[in-house]
Amino acid sequence: MCGIVGYVGARPALGIVLDGLRRLEYRGYDSAGVAIVCDDELRTEKRAGKLTNLEKAFGDERFGTGTAEDTTTVDSTCCPAPVGIGDGTAGIGHTRWATHGGPTDRNAHPHLSRDGRVAVIHNGIIENFAKLVAELEADGVEFVSDTDTECAAHLLAAALADLRAAGEPEGPRLLAAAMRRVCQRLEGAFTLLAVDASIPDAVVGARRNSPLVVGRGPGEHYLASDVSAFIEHTRDAVELGQDQVVLITADSIEITDFDGAPALGRDFHIDWDASAAEKGGYDYFMLKEIAEQPQAVADTLLGRLTESGEIMLDEVRLTDQDLRDVDKIFIVACGTAYHSGMIAKYAIEHWTRIPCEVELASEFRYRDPVLDRSTLVVAISQSGETMDTLMALRHAKEQKARVLAICNTNGSTIPRESDAVLYTHGGPEIAVASTKAFLTMVVACYLIGLHLAQVRGIKYADEVEAVVSQLQGIPDKLRQLLASMEPVRQLARDLSTANQVLFIGRHVGYPVALEGALKLKELAYMHAEGFAAGELKHGPIALIDQGTPVVCVVPSPAGRGMLHDKIVSNIQEVRARGARTVVIAEEGDTAVARYADDLIYVPRTPTLLAPLLTTVPLQVLACEIAAARGHDVDQPRNLAKSVTVE
Ligand code: F6R
């Protein structure tokens, strides 16, 4: 997930683009760059690190010196800012969250054509980039970065050259025509913006499965990943549809489909102001990240299935034989990541028939677990820097076990020290409480389970495809679910004065209950506990008093019937003791409705995948209860996003 801005108008583009990038920095901040068209030339500048590094490259006198906290040194001898870059009135800018290629100056966007006259920035993943790179290399193109994006720059330059050679008239529409040709070659998800030095008064954009909006100003237009980039200049915007190309000049917006047929965007007015922009219009980063979950899950699934139906991991330094030799799996993780591992255990054991244990990373090495060459240790970490998990991983490696990492942060320590990696493509998570990272870690665990089952010959390609296709249906179900959260918000206001909230679940609903309780503890500072529903009668049921809220995560009645019946009995038990039951159940589950004081339905989905849906109302509940109690939702007390001490 990256942030993208484009501008054409009468004012200097550089300042406008940099301001837009500042507002989009939440989308990624491992490098940033701009390309400005001036004097029939392209002036580009890019830097690894936060945006402030890029700003410093333009000199204090024009764009300030960045934030006082940032102490990163900028090497001013590397690509000094060219004179005149501040004068151009058309330009593009990018703030990156690395997917292909590490976060370096070289891999930062924009990427240029060989002659340096075409610049492209990109958000998304070009799935067929390997094939395109091979083709371009065969034509003599030398790649200078490790990104999937660079091929789009070379393809665009080639398309422009072909159109010019065919006698097409020079001008902005030539750029749009060339972009359409490029889009027809690309697979995957992308937002692309491009400029051409020979077409100084236009920026072209294209969109497939990745966001792009147009801002309308008087005598100027903007393109951006979201409206926050241009909200201080205009509140009139146009949302593009899928598979559309948009060409902006100072006076016009032209939208077509990828075949060149005229198309329409959706006009809208933005009803919030610039002060909310950093959070994309949400009150908290956490709410924004909850809302991003459909896209985060879709991005994590993107490009995972090869044409022959095999699951692809990212970096694999293990052979299929290594995976066939695995006779035991340990999942190690902390906090929310640990809960994702608990869910994974159900799926992995069911699909692979390999015994799978889930361990708190902070406890793992102290109990001297039995590990050897045929043990697979799966280390799950959003940040990739959690010290407890890193230490567990190192212990596993010392004992000769193989380590596979699931991580949301490209190039961080945990994936670097592992034998294989599967990156979640959840995008940067800023709120301390993990939401979208949790869902994407669960998805990644499912993919690993399927991969192991396939390599070991337990599942055939068509069976794997069937599960992947169920997973691919999750983003739409999440969108539907997120659109129905208003009653949960109301309920949160009601529960915000409770002394405690208990959560119960069975099977994969049990870790969901634990996760719901953790979210409430860390955000609302309330006593909250999650239990396996069957354990209540062995002690915790004594906690229930008149009106105690008990959140019950109910499995699908269409799945294992016995599971459903058992939890319905547990709900009756707590109700009989005065509990207020908040029931999370599958749409159409009328049997449970009569035992629910509050009922939240989630869309139907197979039992093993249900946590991807049932967790969401619990995230919203915790966030809203915390807000109602007046807490800082994004930065709860005593916590930090990345825990680098043991
Ligand atoms: C809770 C939360 C933490 C993290 C834990 C592990 O909302 O975010 O419990 O899950 O600190 O962090 P990572 O995944 O970065 O290893």
CSV table of C-alpha atoms and ligand atoms in Angstrom, one decimal, residues 286 332-339 380-390 406-409 414 429 431-435 437-438 441 515 518-519 522-523 636 639-643, ligand 1:
chain,number,residue,atom,x,y,z
A,286,MET,CA,-7.9,2.2,14.2
A,332,VAL,CA,5.2,-18.8,17.9
A,333,ALA,CA,3.8,-15.3,18.3
A,334,CYS,CA,2.6,-12.7,20.8
A,335,GLY,CA,-0.6,-11.0,21.6
A,336,THR,CA,-2.9,-10.6,18.7
A,337,ALA,CA,-0.5,-12.5,16.4
A,338,TYR,CA,-0.7,-15.4,18.9
A,339,HIS,CA,-4.5,-15.4,18.5
A,380,ILE,CA,4.0,-14.7,13.1
A,381,SER,CA,4.6,-11.0,13.6
A,382,GLN,CA,3.1,-7.8,12.1
A,383,SER,CA,6.1,-5.7,12.8
A,384,GLY,CA,8.7,-8.4,12.2
A,385,GLU,CA,10.7,-6.9,15.1
A,386,THR,CA,9.0,-8.3,18.2
A,387,MET,CA,11.9,-9.4,20.4
A,388,ASP,CA,10.1,-12.3,22.1
A,389,THR,CA,9.2,-13.8,18.7
A,390,LEU,CA,12.7,-13.1,17.4
A,406,ILE,CA,4.4,-14.5,8.5
A,407,CYS,CA,5.0,-10.8,8.5
A,408,ASN,CA,3.5,-7.5,7.5
A,409,THR,CA,6.8,-5.5,7.3
A,414,ILE,CA,12.1,-11.8,11.7
A,429,GLU,CA,-0.8,-0.4,10.5
A,431,ALA,CA,-3.0,2.3,15.5
A,432,VAL,CA,-1.3,0.3,18.3
A,433,ALA,CA,-4.2,-2.1,18.5
A,434,SER,CA,-3.8,-4.6,15.6
A,435,THR,CA,-6.8,-5.1,13.4
A,437,ALA,CA,-2.8,-7.1,10.4
A,438,PHE,CA,-4.7,-9.8,12.5
A,441,MET,CA,-2.1,-13.0,9.4
A,515,GLU,CA,-8.9,-11.5,20.7
A,518,LEU,CA,-7.6,-8.4,24.4
A,519,LYS,CA,-8.8,-5.5,22.3
A,522,GLU,CA,-5.9,-2.7,25.8
A,523,LEU,CA,-8.2,0.1,24.5
A,636,PRO,CA,-3.4,3.3,24.4
A,639,LEU,CA,1.8,0.3,24.9
A,640,ALA,CA,3.9,0.6,21.8
A,641,LYS,CA,3.4,-0.6,18.3
A,642,SER,CA,6.6,-2.5,18.1
A,643,VAL,CA,7.8,-4.3,21.2
B,1,F6R,C1,-2.6,-6.0,20.2
B,1,F6R,C2,-1.3,-6.1,19.5
B,1,F6R,C3,-0.2,-6.8,20.1
B,1,F6R,C4,0.7,-7.4,19.0
B,1,F6R,C5,1.9,-8.1,19.7
B,1,F6R,C6,2.8,-8.7,18.6
B,1,F6R,O1,-3.6,-5.3,19.5
B,1,F6R,O2,-1.2,-5.4,18.5
B,1,F6R,O3,-0.7,-7.8,21.0
B,1,F6R,O4,0.0,-8.3,18.3
B,1,F6R,O5,2.7,-7.1,20.3
B,1,F6R,O6,3.3,-7.8,17.7
B,1,F6R,P1,3.8,-8.2,16.3
B,1,F6R,O7,2.7,-8.8,15.5
B,1,F6R,O8,4.4,-7.0,15.7
B,1,F6R,O9,4.9,-9.2,16.6
